[in-house]
Amino acid sequence: MPDTESAPVILGNEPGSFPHSVLAERHPAIIRQVREDFPYGPGIRRALDALLASCTEGGIEALPAGAHDGDRWASWGLPEFVGRSWFDVPWLWSESYFYRRLLHAVGYFAPGPWQGVDPFRPAKLTELGAPATDEELSALDALTTRPTDEQAQVLLHGSVWGNRADLGFRMSTGGAARDTAAPAPSLVADDSAALWSLLPPGGAGTLCLVADNAGRELVPDLLLIAHLLDHGHVARALLHVKPYPYYVSDATTADVLDVLRRLTSAGGAAASYGRTLWSAMADGRLTLRAHPFSCAPLPFVRMPADLRDEFAAATVTIVKGDLNYRRLVGDHLWPPTTSFTEVAAHFPGPVAALRTLKSDVITGLDTRTEAALVAAEDQRWRTSGTHALIQART
């Protein structure tokens, strides 16, 4: 990985910065929303209020004694950060631990009536059932009449731009700014030809796709997988999801099943895609993974050996979304022209990133593209979610 001296690890302690706004504004908004979405009893409400106070005014607290994942979080750096401000530790770590503490507050892991209840499920289901989702699924009927290679390219771009369907991101954009129906701008980087070179027709390899968000983002991700399997670009696909609710809308196994049911009940081409996926899961061509490291507050360069071996054996791994991009290249304030190939060189096999830009991390831009973006939008292009990229390291 390139020298990081000129690319500091991103913290959240600079007022006015995007990371600071996430910690100071988005996280409190998430707590309040979760509190409103469920009729939690007084004990959970007090726990949520305590987490709110901790996030805004207090310090990072340890997990309770006996936590099932206490040893894991100890190895992920928790003892080093206990007592420190949420704003003064690496932003990637702080964000990740916030969601672990939120799940503790709502009793997700503890024996009792709220064990295993996803606190973000109402928002996920609302989005998945929205009229906009119906419109997108109906459009598949016309797509199936197009040439196969055109279908593939449309589905790839659908997966990229579907990354705008991010519930956590929407909570901090507000009002009309949430509308994702505006014309999509040009990609700031497009290595789609290199990606397709790894997925030729008649391929017998394995695709790994590291999912990001559920709902309307997971729909096009699954459609892309269905197309690749159905048209022989790969023989097998592994879909990595989160083992528990994370970052508001990150996909879990339950979310995958919700999307499959949504597809199969939609009729038309959408139902055909749904049946393809359902059959592929049943016969093992599509397999779900929910590795604990998927919720780690760490970059992929620190992934454990078993995960490294799985990615190394894949024909290509596609990592979706902003968080996975930050984990792939490192959550550093890189100069935008830093080589993506170099920062992703640690990954154990060919890798591609599909992402809309919703944080400050960016690599792989050419100087002309960077200059044009800065001239048009100053630095807002980094976090607005109105630009996207397809990057590949073959």
Tab-separated table of C-alpha atoms in Angstrom:
chain	number	residue	atom	x	y	z
A	1	MET	CA	0.000	0.000	0.000
A	2	PRO	CA	1.346	3.509	-0.782
A	3	ASP	CA	2.942	5.557	1.970
A	4	THR	CA	0.229	6.945	4.245
A	5	GLU	CA	2.224	9.884	5.632
A	6	SER	CA	0.478	12.236	3.216
A	7	ALA	CA	-2.844	10.410	3.694
A	8	PRO	CA	-3.843	10.525	7.362
A	9	VAL	CA	-6.376	8.165	8.866
A	10	ILE	CA	-9.745	9.910	8.889
A	11	LEU	CA	-11.023	11.031	12.292
A	12	GLY	CA	-14.282	12.716	13.193
A	13	ASN	CA	-12.901	15.521	15.344
A	14	GLU	CA	-12.864	18.346	12.813
A	15	PRO	CA	-16.039	20.463	13.133
A	16	GLY	CA	-17.639	21.011	9.765
A	17	SER	CA	-16.155	17.860	8.267
A	18	PHE	CA	-18.305	15.061	6.885
A	19	PRO	CA	-17.148	12.494	9.490
A	20	HIS	CA	-17.909	14.956	12.284
A	21	SER	CA	-21.431	15.446	10.939
A	22	VAL	CA	-21.994	11.681	10.910
A	23	LEU	CA	-20.981	11.335	14.550
A	24	ALA	CA	-22.643	14.522	15.773
A	25	GLU	CA	-25.823	14.490	13.665
A	26	ARG	CA	-26.454	11.198	11.874
A	27	HIS	CA	-25.876	8.882	14.823
A	28	PRO	CA	-28.184	10.815	17.172
A	29	ALA	CA	-30.817	10.866	14.400
A	30	ILE	CA	-30.516	7.101	14.030
A	31	ILE	CA	-30.985	6.580	17.764
A	32	ARG	CA	-34.083	8.765	17.765
A	33	GLN	CA	-35.508	6.980	14.728
A	34	VAL	CA	-34.977	3.534	16.236
A	35	ARG	CA	-36.589	4.753	19.474
A	36	GLU	CA	-39.673	5.867	17.526
A	37	ASP	CA	-39.969	2.787	15.307
A	38	PHE	CA	-40.509	0.279	18.141
A	39	PRO	CA	-42.543	0.272	21.359
A	40	TYR	CA	-39.495	-0.494	23.432
A	41	GLY	CA	-39.994	-0.616	27.175
A	42	PRO	CA	-38.460	1.790	29.711
A	43	GLY	CA	-35.244	-0.222	30.102
A	44	ILE	CA	-34.348	-0.133	26.404
A	45	ARG	CA	-35.395	3.494	26.151
A	46	ARG	CA	-33.038	4.375	28.978
A	47	ALA	CA	-30.263	2.438	27.266
A	48	LEU	CA	-30.844	4.333	24.020
A	49	ASP	CA	-30.833	7.645	25.873
A	50	ALA	CA	-27.564	6.663	27.542
A	51	LEU	CA	-26.039	5.806	24.166
A	52	LEU	CA	-27.161	9.162	22.815
A	53	ALA	CA	-25.481	10.952	25.706
A	54	SER	CA	-22.342	8.859	25.281
A	55	CYS	CA	-22.107	9.619	21.554
A	56	THR	CA	-22.582	13.348	21.891
A	57	GLU	CA	-20.961	14.190	25.210
A	58	GLY	CA	-19.312	11.150	26.734
A	59	GLY	CA	-16.668	8.605	25.905
A	60	ILE	CA	-16.445	5.123	24.443
A	61	GLU	CA	-17.522	2.430	26.881
A	62	ALA	CA	-16.492	-1.209	27.064
A	63	LEU	CA	-18.852	-4.020	26.205
A	64	PRO	CA	-20.512	-5.647	29.215
A	65	ALA	CA	-18.660	-8.494	30.877
A	66	GLY	CA	-19.464	-11.768	29.203
A	67	ALA	CA	-20.438	-10.267	25.843
A	68	HIS	CA	-20.430	-13.060	23.267
A	69	ASP	CA	-18.047	-11.095	21.039
A	70	GLY	CA	-15.992	-9.440	23.764
A	71	ASP	CA	-12.788	-11.223	22.816
A	72	ARG	CA	-13.296	-10.370	19.164
A	73	TRP	CA	-13.744	-6.666	19.884
A	74	ALA	CA	-10.734	-6.779	22.192
A	75	SER	CA	-8.680	-8.004	19.232
A	76	TRP	CA	-10.217	-5.242	17.119
A	77	GLY	CA	-8.836	-2.516	19.376
A	78	LEU	CA	-11.564	-1.789	21.923
A	79	PRO	CA	-9.293	-1.669	25.022
A	80	GLU	CA	-7.187	1.012	23.351
A	81	PHE	CA	-10.190	3.281	22.798
A	82	VAL	CA	-12.259	2.868	25.975
A	83	GLY	CA	-12.682	6.245	27.676
A	84	ARG	CA	-11.749	8.258	24.608
A	85	SER	CA	-14.113	10.528	22.710
A	86	TRP	CA	-15.966	8.989	19.777
A	87	PHE	CA	-14.605	11.871	17.735
A	88	ASP	CA	-10.924	11.241	18.482
A	89	VAL	CA	-10.549	7.648	17.269
A	90	PRO	CA	-10.449	6.447	13.644
A	91	TRP	CA	-13.783	7.222	12.039
A	92	LEU	CA	-14.176	3.739	10.564
A	93	TRP	CA	-13.747	2.234	14.028
A	94	SER	CA	-16.028	4.757	15.708
A	95	GLU	CA	-18.847	4.249	13.206
A	96	SER	CA	-18.658	0.474	13.444
A	97	TYR	CA	-18.634	0.385	17.227
A	98	PHE	CA	-21.626	2.720	17.350
A	99	TYR	CA	-23.773	0.070	15.675
A	100	ARG	CA	-22.502	-2.624	18.008
A	101	ARG	CA	-23.464	-0.456	20.997
A	102	LEU	CA	-26.861	0.308	19.463
A	103	LEU	CA	-27.613	-3.406	19.128
A	104	HIS	CA	-26.628	-3.872	22.761
A	105	ALA	CA	-28.963	-1.056	23.793
A	106	VAL	CA	-31.986	-2.627	22.078
A	107	GLY	CA	-31.287	-6.113	23.422
A	108	TYR	CA	-30.456	-7.654	20.057
A	109	PHE	CA	-27.945	-10.148	21.442
A	110	ALA	CA	-29.435	-10.722	24.892
A	111	PRO	CA	-31.945	-13.474	25.762
A	112	GLY	CA	-35.403	-11.974	25.802
A	113	PRO	CA	-38.250	-10.777	23.587
A	114	TRP	CA	-36.108	-8.364	21.537
A	115	GLN	CA	-33.331	-10.828	20.784
A	116	GLY	CA	-32.664	-10.944	17.043
A	117	VAL	CA	-35.124	-8.158	16.195
A	118	ASP	CA	-33.550	-5.901	13.561
A	119	PRO	CA	-33.993	-2.277	14.768
A	120	PHE	CA	-33.707	-1.055	11.183
A	121	ARG	CA	-36.244	-3.437	9.647
A	122	PRO	CA	-39.152	-0.957	9.395
A	123	ALA	CA	-37.068	1.424	7.295
A	124	LYS	CA	-35.761	-1.403	5.120
A	125	LEU	CA	-39.228	-2.789	4.421
A	126	THR	CA	-40.675	0.651	3.710
A	127	GLU	CA	-38.049	1.222	1.056
A	128	LEU	CA	-38.396	-2.241	-0.467
A	129	GLY	CA	-42.163	-1.800	-0.717
A	130	ALA	CA	-42.043	1.733	-2.135
A	131	PRO	CA	-43.676	2.571	-5.500
A	132	ALA	CA	-40.230	3.423	-6.859
A	133	THR	CA	-39.247	-0.211	-6.390
A	134	ASP	CA	-42.311	-1.297	-8.394
A	135	GLU	CA	-41.277	1.023	-11.214
A	136	GLU	CA	-37.737	-0.344	-11.264
A	137	LEU	CA	-38.938	-3.949	-11.320
A	138	SER	CA	-41.431	-3.220	-14.109
A	139	ALA	CA	-38.603	-1.810	-16.232
A	140	LEU	CA	-37.012	-5.262	-16.295
A	141	ASP	CA	-39.680	-6.435	-18.752
A	142	ALA	CA	-38.326	-4.129	-21.452
A	143	LEU	CA	-34.725	-4.906	-20.573
A	144	THR	CA	-35.135	-8.601	-21.346
A	145	THR	CA	-35.831	-7.745	-24.997
A	146	ARG	CA	-32.402	-6.148	-25.397
A	147	PRO	CA	-29.197	-7.957	-26.497
A	148	THR	CA	-27.563	-9.975	-23.739
A	149	ASP	CA	-24.417	-7.848	-23.516
A	150	GLU	CA	-26.538	-4.713	-23.243
A	151	GLN	CA	-28.562	-6.299	-20.449
A	152	ALA	CA	-25.339	-7.078	-18.601
A	153	GLN	CA	-24.074	-3.506	-18.873
A	154	VAL	CA	-27.400	-2.051	-17.732
A	155	LEU	CA	-27.489	-4.384	-14.736
A	156	LEU	CA	-23.905	-3.483	-13.836
A	157	HIS	CA	-24.760	0.212	-13.877
A	158	GLY	CA	-27.926	-0.513	-11.932
A	159	SER	CA	-25.790	-2.117	-9.247
A	160	VAL	CA	-23.475	0.911	-9.159
A	161	TRP	CA	-26.221	3.514	-8.944
A	162	GLY	CA	-28.340	1.361	-6.671
A	163	ASN	CA	-25.742	2.232	-4.034
A	164	ARG	CA	-27.551	5.559	-3.656
A	165	ALA	CA	-30.374	3.640	-1.950
A	166	ASP	CA	-28.648	3.928	1.409
A	167	LEU	CA	-30.944	4.576	4.373
A	168	GLY	CA	-28.197	5.834	6.674
A	169	PHE	CA	-27.040	8.287	4.029
A	170	ARG	CA	-30.602	9.496	3.451
A	171	MET	CA	-31.067	10.321	7.119
A	172	SER	CA	-28.387	12.983	6.859
A	173	THR	CA	-29.346	14.501	3.496
A	174	GLY	CA	-32.843	15.637	4.349
A	175	GLY	CA	-35.960	16.470	2.383
A	176	ALA	CA	-35.867	16.719	-1.366
A	177	ALA	CA	-32.158	15.990	-1.384
A	178	ARG	CA	-33.054	12.374	-0.808
A	179	ASP	CA	-34.597	12.049	-4.251
A	180	THR	CA	-32.450	9.637	-6.237
A	181	ALA	CA	-34.443	10.032	-9.449
A	182	ALA	CA	-32.218	12.782	-10.855
A	183	PRO	CA	-30.234	11.859	-13.977
A	184	ALA	CA	-27.109	9.961	-13.047
A	185	PRO	CA	-23.898	11.906	-13.715
A	186	SER	CA	-20.962	10.358	-15.517
A	187	LEU	CA	-18.768	7.941	-13.621
A	188	VAL	CA	-15.608	9.502	-12.229
A	189	ALA	CA	-13.758	6.255	-13.053
A	190	ASP	CA	-14.902	3.414	-15.281
A	191	ASP	CA	-12.975	0.138	-15.391
A	192	SER	CA	-15.999	-1.838	-16.539
A	193	ALA	CA	-14.103	-3.277	-19.521
A	194	ALA	CA	-11.483	-4.718	-17.162
A	195	LEU	CA	-14.227	-6.154	-14.961
A	196	TRP	CA	-15.999	-7.800	-17.900
A	197	SER	CA	-12.682	-9.283	-19.031
A	198	LEU	CA	-12.714	-11.304	-15.798
A	199	LEU	CA	-16.292	-12.476	-16.431
A	200	PRO	CA	-16.375	-13.767	-20.025
A	201	PRO	CA	-19.314	-15.817	-21.332
A	202	GLY	CA	-18.678	-19.476	-20.720
A	203	GLY	CA	-16.746	-18.779	-17.546
A	204	ALA	CA	-16.578	-21.573	-15.000
A	205	GLY	CA	-15.267	-19.530	-12.111
A	206	THR	CA	-16.629	-18.099	-8.884
A	207	LEU	CA	-17.859	-14.585	-8.225
A	208	CYS	CA	-17.704	-13.154	-4.708
A	209	LEU	CA	-19.915	-10.142	-4.162
A	210	VAL	CA	-19.525	-8.293	-0.866
A	211	ALA	CA	-22.919	-6.667	-0.434
A	212	ASP	CA	-23.570	-3.269	1.025
A	213	ASN	CA	-27.156	-2.103	1.510
A	214	ALA	CA	-30.421	-4.030	1.612
A	215	GLY	CA	-33.645	-3.049	-0.146
A	216	ARG	CA	-33.396	-1.132	-3.407
A	217	GLU	CA	-29.634	-1.547	-3.583
A	218	LEU	CA	-29.684	-5.277	-2.979
A	219	VAL	CA	-32.282	-5.729	-5.738
A	220	PRO	CA	-29.911	-4.750	-8.601
A	221	ASP	CA	-27.023	-6.610	-6.956
A	222	LEU	CA	-29.056	-9.807	-7.000
A	223	LEU	CA	-30.256	-9.130	-10.539
A	224	LEU	CA	-26.640	-8.835	-11.661
A	225	ILE	CA	-25.766	-12.118	-9.967
A	226	ALA	CA	-28.764	-13.807	-11.589
A	227	HIS	CA	-27.697	-12.593	-15.030
A	228	LEU	CA	-24.104	-13.742	-14.563
A	229	LEU	CA	-25.236	-17.195	-13.470
A	230	ASP	CA	-27.983	-17.545	-16.053
A	231	HIS	CA	-25.762	-16.499	-18.953
A	232	GLY	CA	-22.750	-18.537	-17.945
A	233	HIS	CA	-20.339	-15.783	-16.934
A	234	VAL	CA	-19.688	-17.662	-13.676
A	235	ALA	CA	-20.600	-21.111	-12.429
A	236	ARG	CA	-20.992	-20.088	-8.805
A	237	ALA	CA	-21.531	-16.966	-6.726
A	238	LEU	CA	-20.848	-16.227	-3.076
A	239	LEU	CA	-22.798	-13.340	-1.587
A	240	HIS	CA	-21.251	-11.877	1.566
A	241	VAL	CA	-23.779	-10.209	3.865
A	242	LYS	CA	-23.577	-8.929	7.423
A	243	PRO	CA	-24.062	-11.400	10.285
A	244	TYR	CA	-26.204	-8.847	12.132
A	245	PRO	CA	-27.817	-5.440	11.422
A	246	TYR	CA	-25.187	-2.839	10.696
A	247	TYR	CA	-24.939	0.712	9.332
A	248	VAL	CA	-28.760	1.015	9.275
A	249	SER	CA	-29.359	-0.622	5.906
A	250	ASP	CA	-26.544	-3.115	5.386
A	251	ALA	CA	-27.840	-6.407	4.041
A	252	THR	CA	-28.296	-9.474	6.231
A	253	THR	CA	-29.584	-12.938	5.336
A	254	ALA	CA	-33.124	-11.874	6.246
A	255	ASP	CA	-32.841	-8.935	3.848
A	256	VAL	CA	-31.767	-11.241	1.010
A	257	LEU	CA	-34.855	-13.369	1.608
A	258	ASP	CA	-37.073	-10.273	1.649
A	259	VAL	CA	-35.710	-9.241	-1.751
A	260	LEU	CA	-36.173	-12.728	-3.210
A	261	ARG	CA	-39.801	-12.750	-2.077
A	262	ARG	CA	-40.284	-9.243	-3.470
A	263	LEU	CA	-38.929	-10.333	-6.842
A	264	THR	CA	-40.886	-13.574	-7.101
A	265	SER	CA	-44.150	-11.849	-6.179
A	266	ALA	CA	-43.669	-8.986	-8.625
A	267	GLY	CA	-44.593	-10.865	-11.788
A	268	GLY	CA	-43.003	-10.490	-15.216
A	269	ALA	CA	-39.264	-10.500	-15.677
A	270	ALA	CA	-38.679	-9.665	-12.020
A	271	ALA	CA	-40.326	-12.924	-10.977
A	272	SER	CA	-38.190	-14.825	-13.472
A	273	TYR	CA	-35.049	-13.324	-11.943
A	274	GLY	CA	-36.371	-14.215	-8.515
A	275	ARG	CA	-36.947	-17.832	-9.488
A	276	THR	CA	-33.450	-18.032	-10.966
A	277	LEU	CA	-31.958	-16.802	-7.714
A	278	TRP	CA	-34.151	-19.022	-5.553
A	279	SER	CA	-33.162	-22.069	-7.597
A	280	ALA	CA	-29.492	-21.079	-7.500
A	281	MET	CA	-29.564	-20.860	-3.712
A	282	ALA	CA	-31.357	-24.189	-3.451
A	283	ASP	CA	-28.836	-26.047	-5.605
A	284	GLY	CA	-25.741	-24.318	-4.222
A	285	ARG	CA	-24.767	-22.155	-7.177
A	286	LEU	CA	-25.513	-19.099	-5.018
A	287	THR	CA	-24.278	-19.295	-1.441
A	288	LEU	CA	-24.581	-16.769	1.374
A	289	ARG	CA	-21.704	-15.917	3.673
A	290	ALA	CA	-21.980	-13.956	6.934
A	291	HIS	CA	-18.432	-13.778	8.245
A	292	PRO	CA	-17.839	-11.962	11.568
A	293	PHE	CA	-15.162	-9.830	9.911
A	294	SER	CA	-17.876	-8.267	7.755
A	295	CYS	CA	-18.756	-6.166	10.825
A	296	ALA	CA	-15.174	-5.492	11.880
A	297	PRO	CA	-14.068	-1.867	12.307
A	298	LEU	CA	-10.955	-2.649	10.273
A	299	PRO	CA	-9.710	-2.441	6.683
A	300	PHE	CA	-9.639	-5.530	4.507
A	301	VAL	CA	-5.848	-5.649	4.697
A	302	ARG	CA	-6.380	-7.104	8.188
A	303	MET	CA	-8.863	-9.805	7.155
A	304	PRO	CA	-8.381	-13.258	8.726
A	305	ALA	CA	-6.797	-16.160	6.848
A	306	ASP	CA	-10.015	-18.050	6.083
A	307	LEU	CA	-11.580	-15.027	4.415
A	308	ARG	CA	-8.366	-14.297	2.557
A	309	ASP	CA	-8.334	-17.834	1.194
A	310	GLU	CA	-11.918	-17.533	-0.044
A	311	PHE	CA	-11.285	-14.271	-1.867
A	312	ALA	CA	-8.032	-15.608	-3.276
A	313	ALA	CA	-9.891	-18.543	-4.849
A	314	ALA	CA	-12.515	-16.322	-6.523
A	315	THR	CA	-12.377	-15.331	-10.173
A	316	VAL	CA	-13.168	-11.807	-9.018
A	317	THR	CA	-14.527	-10.198	-5.865
A	318	ILE	CA	-16.870	-7.242	-6.297
A	319	VAL	CA	-17.084	-4.985	-3.256
A	320	LYS	CA	-20.166	-2.820	-3.157
A	321	GLY	CA	-20.688	0.559	-1.593
A	322	ASP	CA	-18.927	3.263	0.288
A	323	LEU	CA	-18.065	1.402	3.477
A	324	ASN	CA	-16.559	-1.547	1.637
A	325	TYR	CA	-14.558	0.863	-0.500
A	326	ARG	CA	-13.168	2.505	2.619
A	327	ARG	CA	-12.239	-0.926	3.952
A	328	LEU	CA	-10.654	-1.926	0.644
A	329	VAL	CA	-8.368	1.067	0.121
A	330	GLY	CA	-8.034	2.105	3.774
A	331	ASP	CA	-9.960	4.906	5.467
A	332	HIS	CA	-7.361	7.545	4.643
A	333	LEU	CA	-7.599	10.975	3.117
A	334	TRP	CA	-5.717	9.889	0.006
A	335	PRO	CA	-4.820	12.353	-2.716
A	336	PRO	CA	-7.505	11.523	-5.305
A	337	THR	CA	-4.930	10.602	-7.956
A	338	THR	CA	-3.397	7.886	-5.749
A	339	SER	CA	-3.301	4.650	-7.722
A	340	PHE	CA	-6.294	2.401	-6.974
A	341	THR	CA	-4.256	-0.571	-8.202
A	342	GLU	CA	-1.573	0.145	-5.606
A	343	VAL	CA	-3.887	0.707	-2.639
A	344	ALA	CA	-5.849	-2.439	-3.520
A	345	ALA	CA	-2.715	-4.528	-4.162
A	346	HIS	CA	-3.039	-6.216	-0.760
A	347	PHE	CA	-6.329	-7.873	-1.746
A	348	PRO	CA	-5.744	-11.605	-2.265
A	349	GLY	CA	-7.341	-11.844	-5.715
A	350	PRO	CA	-8.790	-9.766	-8.547
A	351	VAL	CA	-11.119	-7.154	-7.096
A	352	ALA	CA	-13.565	-4.534	-8.366
A	353	ALA	CA	-15.305	-1.719	-6.521
A	354	LEU	CA	-18.785	-0.453	-7.403
A	355	ARG	CA	-19.587	2.634	-5.396
A	356	THR	CA	-21.348	5.962	-5.285
A	357	LEU	CA	-19.283	8.581	-3.478
A	358	LYS	CA	-20.578	9.280	0.037
A	359	SER	CA	-17.402	9.858	2.058
A	360	ASP	CA	-14.091	11.637	1.622
A	361	VAL	CA	-12.102	8.559	0.610
A	362	ILE	CA	-11.246	8.396	-3.085
A	363	THR	CA	-8.419	6.989	-5.187
A	364	GLY	CA	-7.753	6.314	-8.842
A	365	LEU	CA	-8.861	9.585	-10.427
A	366	ASP	CA	-6.948	11.156	-13.276
A	367	THR	CA	-5.841	14.754	-12.822
A	368	ARG	CA	-8.296	16.103	-15.395
A	369	THR	CA	-11.300	14.471	-13.712
A	370	GLU	CA	-10.257	15.702	-10.275
A	371	ALA	CA	-9.774	19.262	-11.537
A	372	ALA	CA	-13.173	19.277	-13.239
A	373	LEU	CA	-14.924	18.004	-10.102
A	374	VAL	CA	-13.241	20.541	-7.842
A	375	ALA	CA	-13.992	23.370	-10.267
A	376	ALA	CA	-17.658	22.451	-10.441
A	377	GLU	CA	-18.370	21.513	-6.839
A	378	ASP	CA	-15.330	22.293	-4.687
A	379	GLN	CA	-15.177	19.191	-2.437
A	380	ARG	CA	-18.900	18.390	-2.235
A	381	TRP	CA	-18.544	15.753	-4.954
A	382	ARG	CA	-16.785	13.478	-2.466
A	383	THR	CA	-19.818	13.051	-0.184
A	384	SER	CA	-22.937	14.066	-2.118
A	385	GLY	CA	-23.777	10.620	-3.517
A	386	THR	CA	-24.164	12.126	-7.009
A	387	HIS	CA	-20.981	10.621	-8.469
A	388	ALA	CA	-19.925	7.019	-8.811
A	389	LEU	CA	-17.115	4.758	-9.908
A	390	ILE	CA	-16.277	1.327	-11.237
A	391	GLN	CA	-12.682	0.438	-10.431
A	392	ALA	CA	-10.927	-2.864	-10.991
A	393	ARG	CA	-7.596	-4.421	-10.082
A	394	THR	CA	-7.183	-7.488	-12.246
